[in-house]
Amino acid sequence: MKIFKFDSIDSTNIFLKNLKEKQEYDVAIAKTQTLGRGRRGNKWFSEEGGAYFSFLLKEDKNIDFEKYTKLSLVAGYSLMKTLEKIEPKLNFMFKWTNDIYLFDKKLSGILIEKVGEYFIIGIGLNINNKIKDDIKKIAISLKEITLKEYKIEEIILLIIENFKKDLTFYLTGNWDKILLELNIKNYLYNKNIEIRFENRSLKQGKALEIHDSGQLVVNIENKNTLFNIGEIHILKSNS
């Protein structure tokens, strides 16, 4: 495991993607990113004081690839449980498929990409950073709530170590336990949502539970439908 540190970089995911000699759990950490992004190219604001990092997971050819389709959910579960250990009094919620929410605002996002035999797991986590006024309605940082100053690199390494344990927990037959926890902390449950793909609206409905398949159950005109693509937008009528 190698640790690459940068004061500023375009993207830690891009760095690992272009790294010629890759090893499992190599990690890239940046104080700021100029091209930080989430799923489907959404911008992630990478102000100094946040945790912006990516690490490598090597695909195990002895494992059914279908298990890897739930990787973002497992990573989200693991990150949420780590945050609960750091701040046990805070109510962290999981927003399908890849975000952590706190007080109805986004605290963290996860982006997973596949390059050759490696998965690149990128995480942006608002820790010590001050959230800009123009996104205060949708984003939050830990320090703003607890007024504590956190040791960012220690938290990053703790997140990765816990992910290793939680991935083993998942691969040894404990998906049902992870799914139960995700549904207990399912931020979207019972919210009216719009599902979008490539900037067009696909459907509107009420979000229900996360299915055993990892898909989201959405009730549309009294019929439950499974979704595994698209971007979720919570409709304003919920607020």
C-alpha atoms as an extended CHARMM CRD file, in Angstrom:
* protein
*
       239  EXT
         1         1  MET       CA              0.0000000000        0.0000000000        0.0000000000  PROA      1               0.0000000000
         2         2  LYS       CA              1.5040000000        3.2880000000       -1.1480000000  PROA      2               0.0000000000
         3         3  ILE       CA              0.2250000000        6.6810000000       -0.0420000000  PROA      3               0.0000000000
         4         4  PHE       CA              0.4370000000        9.5350000000       -2.5590000000  PROA      4               0.0000000000
         5         5  LYS       CA             -0.1650000000       13.0060000000       -1.0950000000  PROA      5               0.0000000000
         6         6  PHE       CA             -0.9120000000       16.2040000000       -2.9940000000  PROA      6               0.0000000000
         7         7  ASP       CA             -1.6000000000       19.7800000000       -1.9540000000  PROA      7               0.0000000000
         8         8  SER       CA             -3.6740000000       20.1410000000       -5.1070000000  PROA      8               0.0000000000
         9         9  ILE       CA             -4.4950000000       17.7990000000       -7.9700000000  PROA      9               0.0000000000
        10        10  ASP       CA             -7.0640000000       17.5810000000      -10.7350000000  PROA      10              0.0000000000
        11        11  SER       CA             -8.6050000000       14.3880000000       -9.3170000000  PROA      11              0.0000000000
        12        12  THR       CA             -7.3560000000       11.5700000000       -7.1050000000  PROA      12              0.0000000000
        13        13  ASN       CA             -9.3850000000        9.1350000000       -9.2360000000  PROA      13              0.0000000000
        14        14  ILE       CA             -7.6440000000       10.3500000000      -12.3800000000  PROA      14              0.0000000000
        15        15  PHE       CA             -4.2460000000       10.0160000000      -10.7090000000  PROA      15              0.0000000000
        16        16  LEU       CA             -4.8360000000        6.3650000000       -9.7850000000  PROA      16              0.0000000000
        17        17  LYS       CA             -6.3620000000        5.6760000000      -13.1750000000  PROA      17              0.0000000000
        18        18  ASN       CA             -3.1160000000        6.8120000000      -14.8290000000  PROA      18              0.0000000000
        19        19  LEU       CA             -0.7970000000        5.1780000000      -12.2890000000  PROA      19              0.0000000000
        20        20  LYS       CA              1.3500000000        2.7000000000      -14.2210000000  PROA      20              0.0000000000
        21        21  GLU       CA              2.2900000000        0.3480000000      -11.3850000000  PROA      21              0.0000000000
        22        22  LYS       CA             -0.8090000000       -0.2690000000       -9.3310000000  PROA      22              0.0000000000
        23        23  GLN       CA             -1.0990000000       -2.1920000000       -6.0720000000  PROA      23              0.0000000000
        24        24  GLU       CA             -4.2320000000       -2.9660000000       -4.1090000000  PROA      24              0.0000000000
        25        25  TYR       CA             -5.0990000000       -0.2870000000       -1.5650000000  PROA      25              0.0000000000
        26        26  ASP       CA             -2.7020000000        2.2720000000       -2.9690000000  PROA      26              0.0000000000
        27        27  VAL       CA             -4.2700000000        5.5780000000       -1.9550000000  PROA      27              0.0000000000
        28        28  ALA       CA             -4.0990000000        9.1210000000       -3.3120000000  PROA      28              0.0000000000
        29        29  ILE       CA             -4.9320000000       11.9910000000       -0.9400000000  PROA      29              0.0000000000
        30        30  ALA       CA             -5.3720000000       15.6460000000       -1.8980000000  PROA      30              0.0000000000
        31        31  LYS       CA             -5.9410000000       18.7860000000        0.1420000000  PROA      31              0.0000000000
        32        32  THR       CA             -7.8850000000       20.2170000000       -2.8060000000  PROA      32              0.0000000000
        33        33  GLN       CA             -9.0350000000       18.9770000000       -6.2150000000  PROA      33              0.0000000000
        34        34  THR       CA             -9.6380000000       21.0950000000       -9.2910000000  PROA      34              0.0000000000
        35        35  LEU       CA            -11.7290000000       18.4920000000      -11.1280000000  PROA      35              0.0000000000
        36        36  GLY       CA            -13.4480000000       16.7000000000       -8.2500000000  PROA      36              0.0000000000
        37        37  ARG       CA            -16.6380000000       15.0110000000       -9.4260000000  PROA      37              0.0000000000
        38        38  GLY       CA            -19.3780000000       12.6630000000       -8.4030000000  PROA      38              0.0000000000
        39        39  ARG       CA            -21.4320000000       10.1360000000      -10.3300000000  PROA      39              0.0000000000
        40        40  ARG       CA            -22.4090000000       11.0680000000      -13.9020000000  PROA      40              0.0000000000
        41        41  GLY       CA            -19.9240000000       13.9330000000      -13.9500000000  PROA      41              0.0000000000
        42        42  ASN       CA            -21.4870000000       16.0040000000      -11.1810000000  PROA      42              0.0000000000
        43        43  LYS       CA            -19.0430000000       18.5020000000       -9.7020000000  PROA      43              0.0000000000
        44        44  TRP       CA            -17.7460000000       17.9140000000       -6.1690000000  PROA      44              0.0000000000
        45        45  PHE       CA            -16.6010000000       21.1380000000       -4.5040000000  PROA      45              0.0000000000
        46        46  SER       CA            -13.1810000000       20.3140000000       -3.0430000000  PROA      46              0.0000000000
        47        47  GLU       CA            -12.3680000000       23.1140000000       -0.6390000000  PROA      47              0.0000000000
        48        48  GLU       CA             -9.3460000000       22.7860000000        1.6560000000  PROA      48              0.0000000000
        49        49  GLY       CA            -10.2420000000       21.1090000000        4.9380000000  PROA      49              0.0000000000
        50        50  GLY       CA            -12.1690000000       18.2460000000        3.3940000000  PROA      50              0.0000000000
        51        51  ALA       CA            -11.0180000000       14.6570000000        2.8570000000  PROA      51              0.0000000000
        52        52  TYR       CA            -10.5330000000       13.9210000000       -0.8420000000  PROA      52              0.0000000000
        53        53  PHE       CA             -9.0320000000       10.5500000000       -1.5710000000  PROA      53              0.0000000000
        54        54  SER       CA             -9.1760000000        7.4710000000       -3.7730000000  PROA      54              0.0000000000
        55        55  PHE       CA             -7.8910000000        3.9490000000       -3.2470000000  PROA      55              0.0000000000
        56        56  LEU       CA             -7.5340000000        0.8120000000       -5.3300000000  PROA      56              0.0000000000
        57        57  LEU       CA             -9.3430000000       -2.4950000000       -4.9710000000  PROA      57              0.0000000000
        58        58  LYS       CA             -8.1910000000       -5.3820000000       -7.1570000000  PROA      58              0.0000000000
        59        59  GLU       CA            -10.8690000000       -7.5680000000       -8.6870000000  PROA      59              0.0000000000
        60        60  ASP       CA            -10.7190000000      -11.1520000000       -7.4320000000  PROA      60              0.0000000000
        61        61  LYS       CA            -11.4430000000      -13.4240000000      -10.4050000000  PROA      61              0.0000000000
        62        62  ASN       CA            -12.5520000000      -16.1620000000       -7.9950000000  PROA      62              0.0000000000
        63        63  ILE       CA            -15.4700000000      -14.0010000000       -6.8910000000  PROA      63              0.0000000000
        64        64  ASP       CA            -18.6440000000      -13.7870000000       -8.9820000000  PROA      64              0.0000000000
        65        65  PHE       CA            -18.5530000000      -10.3480000000      -10.6240000000  PROA      65              0.0000000000
        66        66  GLU       CA            -22.2130000000       -9.8400000000       -9.6780000000  PROA      66              0.0000000000
        67        67  LYS       CA            -21.0620000000       -9.3020000000       -6.0930000000  PROA      67              0.0000000000
        68        68  TYR       CA            -19.0710000000       -6.2740000000       -7.1980000000  PROA      68              0.0000000000
        69        69  THR       CA            -22.2300000000       -4.5960000000       -8.5120000000  PROA      69              0.0000000000
        70        70  LYS       CA            -23.0800000000       -3.7670000000       -4.8810000000  PROA      70              0.0000000000
        71        71  LEU       CA            -19.6610000000       -2.2350000000       -4.2010000000  PROA      71              0.0000000000
        72        72  SER       CA            -20.9470000000        1.3400000000       -3.8830000000  PROA      72              0.0000000000
        73        73  LEU       CA            -23.5240000000        0.1890000000       -1.3160000000  PROA      73              0.0000000000
        74        74  VAL       CA            -20.9050000000       -1.6940000000        0.6860000000  PROA      74              0.0000000000
        75        75  ALA       CA            -18.5740000000        1.3150000000        0.5520000000  PROA      75              0.0000000000
        76        76  GLY       CA            -21.4130000000        3.5820000000        1.6680000000  PROA      76              0.0000000000
        77        77  TYR       CA            -22.2970000000        1.2420000000        4.5140000000  PROA      77              0.0000000000
        78        78  SER       CA            -18.6790000000        1.0730000000        5.6360000000  PROA      78              0.0000000000
        79        79  LEU       CA            -18.1960000000        4.8390000000        5.4950000000  PROA      79              0.0000000000
        80        80  MET       CA            -21.4110000000        5.4270000000        7.4220000000  PROA      80              0.0000000000
        81        81  LYS       CA            -20.4110000000        2.9500000000       10.1640000000  PROA      81              0.0000000000
        82        82  THR       CA            -16.9720000000        4.5840000000       10.4440000000  PROA      82              0.0000000000
        83        83  LEU       CA            -18.5360000000        8.0170000000       10.8400000000  PROA      83              0.0000000000
        84        84  GLU       CA            -20.8360000000        6.6190000000       13.5250000000  PROA      84              0.0000000000
        85        85  LYS       CA            -17.7760000000        5.4570000000       15.4570000000  PROA      85              0.0000000000
        86        86  ILE       CA            -16.1600000000        8.8850000000       15.1560000000  PROA      86              0.0000000000
        87        87  GLU       CA            -19.3190000000       10.7750000000       16.1430000000  PROA      87              0.0000000000
        88        88  PRO       CA            -21.7770000000        8.2680000000       17.6950000000  PROA      88              0.0000000000
        89        89  LYS       CA            -24.3160000000       10.9420000000       18.6530000000  PROA      89              0.0000000000
        90        90  LEU       CA            -24.9090000000       12.0850000000       15.0730000000  PROA      90              0.0000000000
        91        91  ASN       CA            -27.5590000000       10.4920000000       12.8730000000  PROA      91              0.0000000000
        92        92  PHE       CA            -25.7900000000        9.7340000000        9.5790000000  PROA      92              0.0000000000
        93        93  MET       CA            -28.0750000000        8.5760000000        6.7530000000  PROA      93              0.0000000000
        94        94  PHE       CA            -27.3700000000        6.6600000000        3.5430000000  PROA      94              0.0000000000
        95        95  LYS       CA            -28.7200000000        8.1280000000        0.3040000000  PROA      95              0.0000000000
        96        96  TRP       CA            -28.8960000000        5.4590000000       -2.3890000000  PROA      96              0.0000000000
        97        97  THR       CA            -26.6220000000        4.7260000000       -4.1220000000  PROA      97              0.0000000000
        98        98  ASN       CA            -23.5300000000        6.5500000000       -2.9630000000  PROA      98              0.0000000000
        99        99  ASP       CA            -24.0010000000        9.4910000000       -0.5760000000  PROA      99              0.0000000000
       100       100  ILE       CA            -23.9420000000       10.0810000000        3.1720000000  PROA      100             0.0000000000
       101       101  TYR       CA            -26.3310000000       12.7120000000        4.5170000000  PROA      101             0.0000000000
       102       102  LEU       CA            -26.4610000000       14.5500000000        7.8190000000  PROA      102             0.0000000000
       103       103  PHE       CA            -29.2660000000       16.9210000000        8.8510000000  PROA      103             0.0000000000
       104       104  ASP       CA            -30.7820000000       16.6230000000        5.3520000000  PROA      104             0.0000000000
       105       105  LYS       CA            -27.5700000000       17.8110000000        3.7050000000  PROA      105             0.0000000000
       106       106  LYS       CA            -24.8270000000       16.0360000000        1.7900000000  PROA      106             0.0000000000
       107       107  LEU       CA            -21.7900000000       15.1830000000        3.8700000000  PROA      107             0.0000000000
       108       108  SER       CA            -20.0170000000       12.7280000000        1.5850000000  PROA      108             0.0000000000
       109       109  GLY       CA            -20.1040000000       11.2290000000       -1.8830000000  PROA      109             0.0000000000
       110       110  ILE       CA            -18.5470000000        8.0990000000       -3.3500000000  PROA      110             0.0000000000
       111       111  LEU       CA            -17.4760000000        7.5330000000       -6.9520000000  PROA      111             0.0000000000
       112       112  ILE       CA            -16.3980000000        4.0730000000       -8.1190000000  PROA      112             0.0000000000
       113       113  GLU       CA            -14.7610000000        3.4490000000      -11.4910000000  PROA      113             0.0000000000
       114       114  LYS       CA            -13.3720000000        0.2810000000      -13.0610000000  PROA      114             0.0000000000
       115       115  VAL       CA             -9.9850000000        0.4050000000      -14.7960000000  PROA      115             0.0000000000
       116       116  GLY       CA             -8.6380000000       -2.9280000000      -16.0050000000  PROA      116             0.0000000000
       117       117  GLU       CA             -8.5160000000       -5.3120000000      -13.0630000000  PROA      117             0.0000000000
       118       118  TYR       CA             -8.8880000000       -2.5350000000      -10.4910000000  PROA      118             0.0000000000
       119       119  PHE       CA            -11.7710000000       -0.6260000000       -8.9920000000  PROA      119             0.0000000000
       120       120  ILE       CA            -10.9900000000        2.9590000000       -8.0280000000  PROA      120             0.0000000000
       121       121  ILE       CA            -13.0110000000        4.0130000000       -5.0010000000  PROA      121             0.0000000000
       122       122  GLY       CA            -13.0820000000        7.7910000000       -4.6820000000  PROA      122             0.0000000000
       123       123  ILE       CA            -14.5080000000        9.5390000000       -1.6320000000  PROA      123             0.0000000000
       124       124  GLY       CA            -15.1470000000       13.1920000000       -0.8970000000  PROA      124             0.0000000000
       125       125  LEU       CA            -15.9570000000       13.9190000000        2.7400000000  PROA      125             0.0000000000
       126       126  ASN       CA            -16.6430000000       17.3360000000        4.2590000000  PROA      126             0.0000000000
       127       127  ILE       CA            -14.7080000000       17.3640000000        7.5380000000  PROA      127             0.0000000000
       128       128  ASN       CA            -12.9740000000       20.6070000000        8.5380000000  PROA      128             0.0000000000
       129       129  ASN       CA            -13.9400000000       22.6560000000        5.4930000000  PROA      129             0.0000000000
       130       130  LYS       CA            -16.2950000000       25.6150000000        5.5960000000  PROA      130             0.0000000000
       131       131  ILE       CA            -19.1900000000       25.1580000000        3.1930000000  PROA      131             0.0000000000
       132       132  LYS       CA            -19.5680000000       28.0130000000        0.7040000000  PROA      132             0.0000000000
       133       133  ASP       CA            -22.6850000000       30.1410000000        0.9780000000  PROA      133             0.0000000000
       134       134  ASP       CA            -23.9760000000       29.1110000000       -2.4490000000  PROA      134             0.0000000000
       135       135  ILE       CA            -24.2160000000       25.4310000000       -1.4380000000  PROA      135             0.0000000000
       136       136  LYS       CA            -25.0350000000       25.7600000000        2.2670000000  PROA      136             0.0000000000
       137       137  LYS       CA            -28.6000000000       24.6130000000        1.5810000000  PROA      137             0.0000000000
       138       138  ILE       CA            -27.4200000000       21.2690000000        0.2280000000  PROA      138             0.0000000000
       139       139  ALA       CA            -24.0440000000       20.5190000000        1.8640000000  PROA      139             0.0000000000
       140       140  ILE       CA            -22.6410000000       20.2690000000        5.3840000000  PROA      140             0.0000000000
       141       141  SER       CA            -19.3340000000       19.5330000000        7.1150000000  PROA      141             0.0000000000
       142       142  LEU       CA            -18.5960000000       17.7470000000       10.3830000000  PROA      142             0.0000000000
       143       143  LYS       CA            -16.7520000000       20.6870000000       11.9150000000  PROA      143             0.0000000000
       144       144  GLU       CA            -19.7310000000       22.9710000000       11.3560000000  PROA      144             0.0000000000
       145       145  ILE       CA            -21.8070000000       20.6710000000       13.5690000000  PROA      145             0.0000000000
       146       146  THR       CA            -19.3500000000       19.5450000000       16.2540000000  PROA      146             0.0000000000
       147       147  LEU       CA            -16.9710000000       22.5570000000       16.2540000000  PROA      147             0.0000000000
       148       148  LYS       CA            -14.0930000000       20.0580000000       16.4150000000  PROA      148             0.0000000000
       149       149  GLU       CA            -10.9150000000       20.0580000000       14.3440000000  PROA      149             0.0000000000
       150       150  TYR       CA            -10.3380000000       16.5740000000       12.9140000000  PROA      150             0.0000000000
       151       151  LYS       CA             -7.1190000000       14.8610000000       11.8220000000  PROA      151             0.0000000000
       152       152  ILE       CA             -7.9730000000       14.2400000000        8.2030000000  PROA      152             0.0000000000
       153       153  GLU       CA             -5.3060000000       11.6920000000        7.2640000000  PROA      153             0.0000000000
       154       154  GLU       CA             -6.0580000000        9.5710000000       10.3390000000  PROA      154             0.0000000000
       155       155  ILE       CA             -9.7280000000        9.4950000000        9.3720000000  PROA      155             0.0000000000
       156       156  ILE       CA             -8.8940000000        8.5590000000        5.7710000000  PROA      156             0.0000000000
       157       157  LEU       CA             -6.7370000000        5.6060000000        6.8530000000  PROA      157             0.0000000000
       158       158  LEU       CA             -9.4160000000        4.5140000000        9.3280000000  PROA      158             0.0000000000
       159       159  ILE       CA            -12.0370000000        4.5800000000        6.5590000000  PROA      159             0.0000000000
       160       160  ILE       CA             -9.8530000000        2.3740000000        4.3430000000  PROA      160             0.0000000000
       161       161  GLU       CA             -9.0500000000       -0.1010000000        7.1320000000  PROA      161             0.0000000000
       162       162  ASN       CA            -12.7190000000       -0.4100000000        8.0310000000  PROA      162             0.0000000000
       163       163  PHE       CA            -13.6240000000       -0.8640000000        4.3670000000  PROA      163             0.0000000000
       164       164  LYS       CA            -11.2580000000       -3.8460000000        4.1630000000  PROA      164             0.0000000000
       165       165  LYS       CA            -13.0410000000       -5.4710000000        7.1200000000  PROA      165             0.0000000000
       166       166  ASP       CA            -16.5150000000       -4.6340000000        5.8560000000  PROA      166             0.0000000000
       167       167  LEU       CA            -15.7370000000       -5.9240000000        2.3560000000  PROA      167             0.0000000000
       168       168  THR       CA            -14.6700000000       -9.2590000000        3.8760000000  PROA      168             0.0000000000
       169       169  PHE       CA            -17.8490000000       -9.2100000000        5.9960000000  PROA      169             0.0000000000
       170       170  TYR       CA            -19.8940000000       -8.7090000000        2.8120000000  PROA      170             0.0000000000
       171       171  LEU       CA            -18.0770000000      -11.3340000000        0.7410000000  PROA      171             0.0000000000
       172       172  THR       CA            -18.4630000000      -13.9710000000        3.4710000000  PROA      172             0.0000000000
       173       173  GLY       CA            -22.2410000000      -13.9760000000        3.2290000000  PROA      173             0.0000000000
       174       174  ASN       CA            -23.4540000000      -11.0130000000        5.2580000000  PROA      174             0.0000000000
       175       175  TRP       CA            -25.1710000000       -8.9170000000        2.5920000000  PROA      175             0.0000000000
       176       176  ASP       CA            -28.5010000000       -9.3200000000        4.4180000000  PROA      176             0.0000000000
       177       177  LYS       CA            -27.0710000000       -7.6520000000        7.5360000000  PROA      177             0.0000000000
       178       178  ILE       CA            -25.6010000000       -4.7900000000        5.5000000000  PROA      178             0.0000000000
       179       179  LEU       CA            -28.8580000000       -4.3320000000        3.5940000000  PROA      179             0.0000000000
       180       180  LEU       CA            -30.8450000000       -4.2270000000        6.8290000000  PROA      180             0.0000000000
       181       181  GLU       CA            -28.6090000000       -1.4650000000        8.1660000000  PROA      181             0.0000000000
       182       182  LEU       CA            -28.8200000000        0.4980000000        4.9070000000  PROA      182             0.0000000000
       183       183  ASN       CA            -32.6010000000        0.3350000000        4.9800000000  PROA      183             0.0000000000
       184       184  ILE       CA            -32.7200000000        1.4500000000        8.6080000000  PROA      184             0.0000000000
       185       185  LYS       CA            -30.6750000000        4.4810000000        7.5190000000  PROA      185             0.0000000000
       186       186  ASN       CA            -32.3380000000        4.8570000000        4.0970000000  PROA      186             0.0000000000
       187       187  TYR       CA            -32.4990000000        8.6210000000        3.5820000000  PROA      187             0.0000000000
       188       188  LEU       CA            -34.7840000000        8.3810000000        0.5460000000  PROA      188             0.0000000000
       189       189  TYR       CA            -37.4370000000        6.2040000000        2.1840000000  PROA      189             0.0000000000
       190       190  ASN       CA            -40.9580000000        7.5890000000        1.6910000000  PROA      190             0.0000000000
       191       191  LYS       CA            -39.6970000000       10.6710000000       -0.1530000000  PROA      191             0.0000000000
       192       192  ASN       CA            -41.1580000000       11.8530000000       -3.4430000000  PROA      192             0.0000000000
       193       193  ILE       CA            -38.3740000000       11.6410000000       -5.9830000000  PROA      193             0.0000000000
       194       194  GLU       CA            -37.6110000000       12.1870000000       -9.6230000000  PROA      194             0.0000000000
       195       195  ILE       CA            -35.2890000000        9.7970000000      -11.4170000000  PROA      195             0.0000000000
       196       196  ARG       CA            -33.2380000000       11.4250000000      -14.1470000000  PROA      196             0.0000000000
       197       197  PHE       CA            -30.8700000000        9.9920000000      -16.7400000000  PROA      197             0.0000000000
       198       198  GLU       CA            -28.8120000000       12.0510000000      -19.1910000000  PROA      198             0.0000000000
       199       199  ASN       CA            -30.5920000000       15.2660000000      -18.1090000000  PROA      199             0.0000000000
       200       200  ARG       CA            -34.0950000000       14.0160000000      -18.8040000000  PROA      200             0.0000000000
       201       201  SER       CA            -36.7380000000       12.8990000000      -16.3720000000  PROA      201             0.0000000000
       202       202  LEU       CA            -37.5040000000        9.1880000000      -16.4600000000  PROA      202             0.0000000000
       203       203  LYS       CA            -40.0620000000        8.7870000000      -13.6960000000  PROA      203             0.0000000000
       204       204  GLN       CA            -41.4960000000       10.3670000000      -10.5740000000  PROA      204             0.0000000000
       205       205  GLY       CA            -42.6340000000        8.3590000000       -7.6030000000  PROA      205             0.0000000000
       206       206  LYS       CA            -42.1570000000        7.5560000000       -3.9370000000  PROA      206             0.0000000000
       207       207  ALA       CA            -38.9030000000        5.9310000000       -2.8580000000  PROA      207             0.0000000000
       208       208  LEU       CA            -39.2620000000        2.8160000000       -0.7570000000  PROA      208             0.0000000000
       209       209  GLU       CA            -36.6860000000        0.2810000000        0.4310000000  PROA      209             0.0000000000
       210       210  ILE       CA            -33.3890000000       -0.7810000000       -1.1070000000  PROA      210             0.0000000000
       211       211  HSD       CA            -34.0040000000       -4.1820000000       -2.6910000000  PROA      211             0.0000000000
       212       212  ASP       CA            -31.9130000000       -7.2890000000       -2.1040000000  PROA      212             0.0000000000
       213       213  SER       CA            -30.5290000000       -6.7790000000       -5.6250000000  PROA      213             0.0000000000
       214       214  GLY       CA            -29.1400000000       -3.3850000000       -4.5620000000  PROA      214             0.0000000000
       215       215  GLN       CA            -31.7230000000       -1.5750000000       -6.6850000000  PROA      215             0.0000000000
       216       216  LEU       CA            -34.0830000000        1.0550000000       -5.3150000000  PROA      216             0.0000000000
       217       217  VAL       CA            -37.7780000000        0.2350000000       -5.0570000000  PROA      217             0.0000000000
       218       218  VAL       CA            -39.8990000000        3.1630000000       -6.2610000000  PROA      218             0.0000000000
       219       219  ASN       CA            -43.6950000000        3.2510000000       -6.1280000000  PROA      219             0.0000000000
       220       220  ILE       CA            -45.0110000000        4.7860000000       -9.3380000000  PROA      220             0.0000000000
       221       221  GLU       CA            -48.7700000000        5.0390000000       -9.7390000000  PROA      221             0.0000000000
       222       222  ASN       CA            -49.3070000000        2.3190000000       -7.1140000000  PROA      222             0.0000000000
       223       223  LYS       CA            -46.8750000000       -0.0610000000       -8.8000000000  PROA      223             0.0000000000
       224       224  ASN       CA            -43.4550000000       -0.9030000000       -7.3480000000  PROA      224             0.0000000000
       225       225  THR       CA            -40.5900000000       -0.6540000000       -9.8360000000  PROA      225             0.0000000000
       226       226  LEU       CA            -36.8790000000       -1.3900000000       -9.4160000000  PROA      226             0.0000000000
       227       227  PHE       CA            -34.2930000000        1.1660000000      -10.5440000000  PROA      227             0.0000000000
       228       228  ASN       CA            -30.5400000000        0.8090000000      -10.8470000000  PROA      228             0.0000000000
       229       229  ILE       CA            -29.7110000000        3.7050000000      -13.1530000000  PROA      229             0.0000000000
       230       230  GLY       CA            -30.2230000000        7.4250000000      -13.1280000000  PROA      230             0.0000000000
       231       231  GLU       CA            -29.7410000000       10.2010000000      -10.6530000000  PROA      231             0.0000000000
       232       232  ILE       CA            -32.1630000000       10.8160000000       -7.7880000000  PROA      232             0.0000000000
       233       233  HSD       CA            -33.6400000000       14.2610000000       -7.2280000000  PROA      233             0.0000000000
       234       234  ILE       CA            -35.8140000000       14.8230000000       -4.1620000000  PROA      234             0.0000000000
       235       235  LEU       CA            -38.8660000000       16.8390000000       -5.1380000000  PROA      235             0.0000000000
       236       236  LYS       CA            -39.4260000000       20.1330000000       -3.3310000000  PROA      236             0.0000000000
       237       237  SER       CA            -42.7870000000       18.9670000000       -2.0050000000  PROA      237             0.0000000000
       238       238  ASN       CA            -40.8620000000       16.9460000000        0.6100000000  PROA      238             0.0000000000
       239       239  SER       CA            -39.5020000000       20.0580000000        2.2850000000  PROA      239             0.0000000000
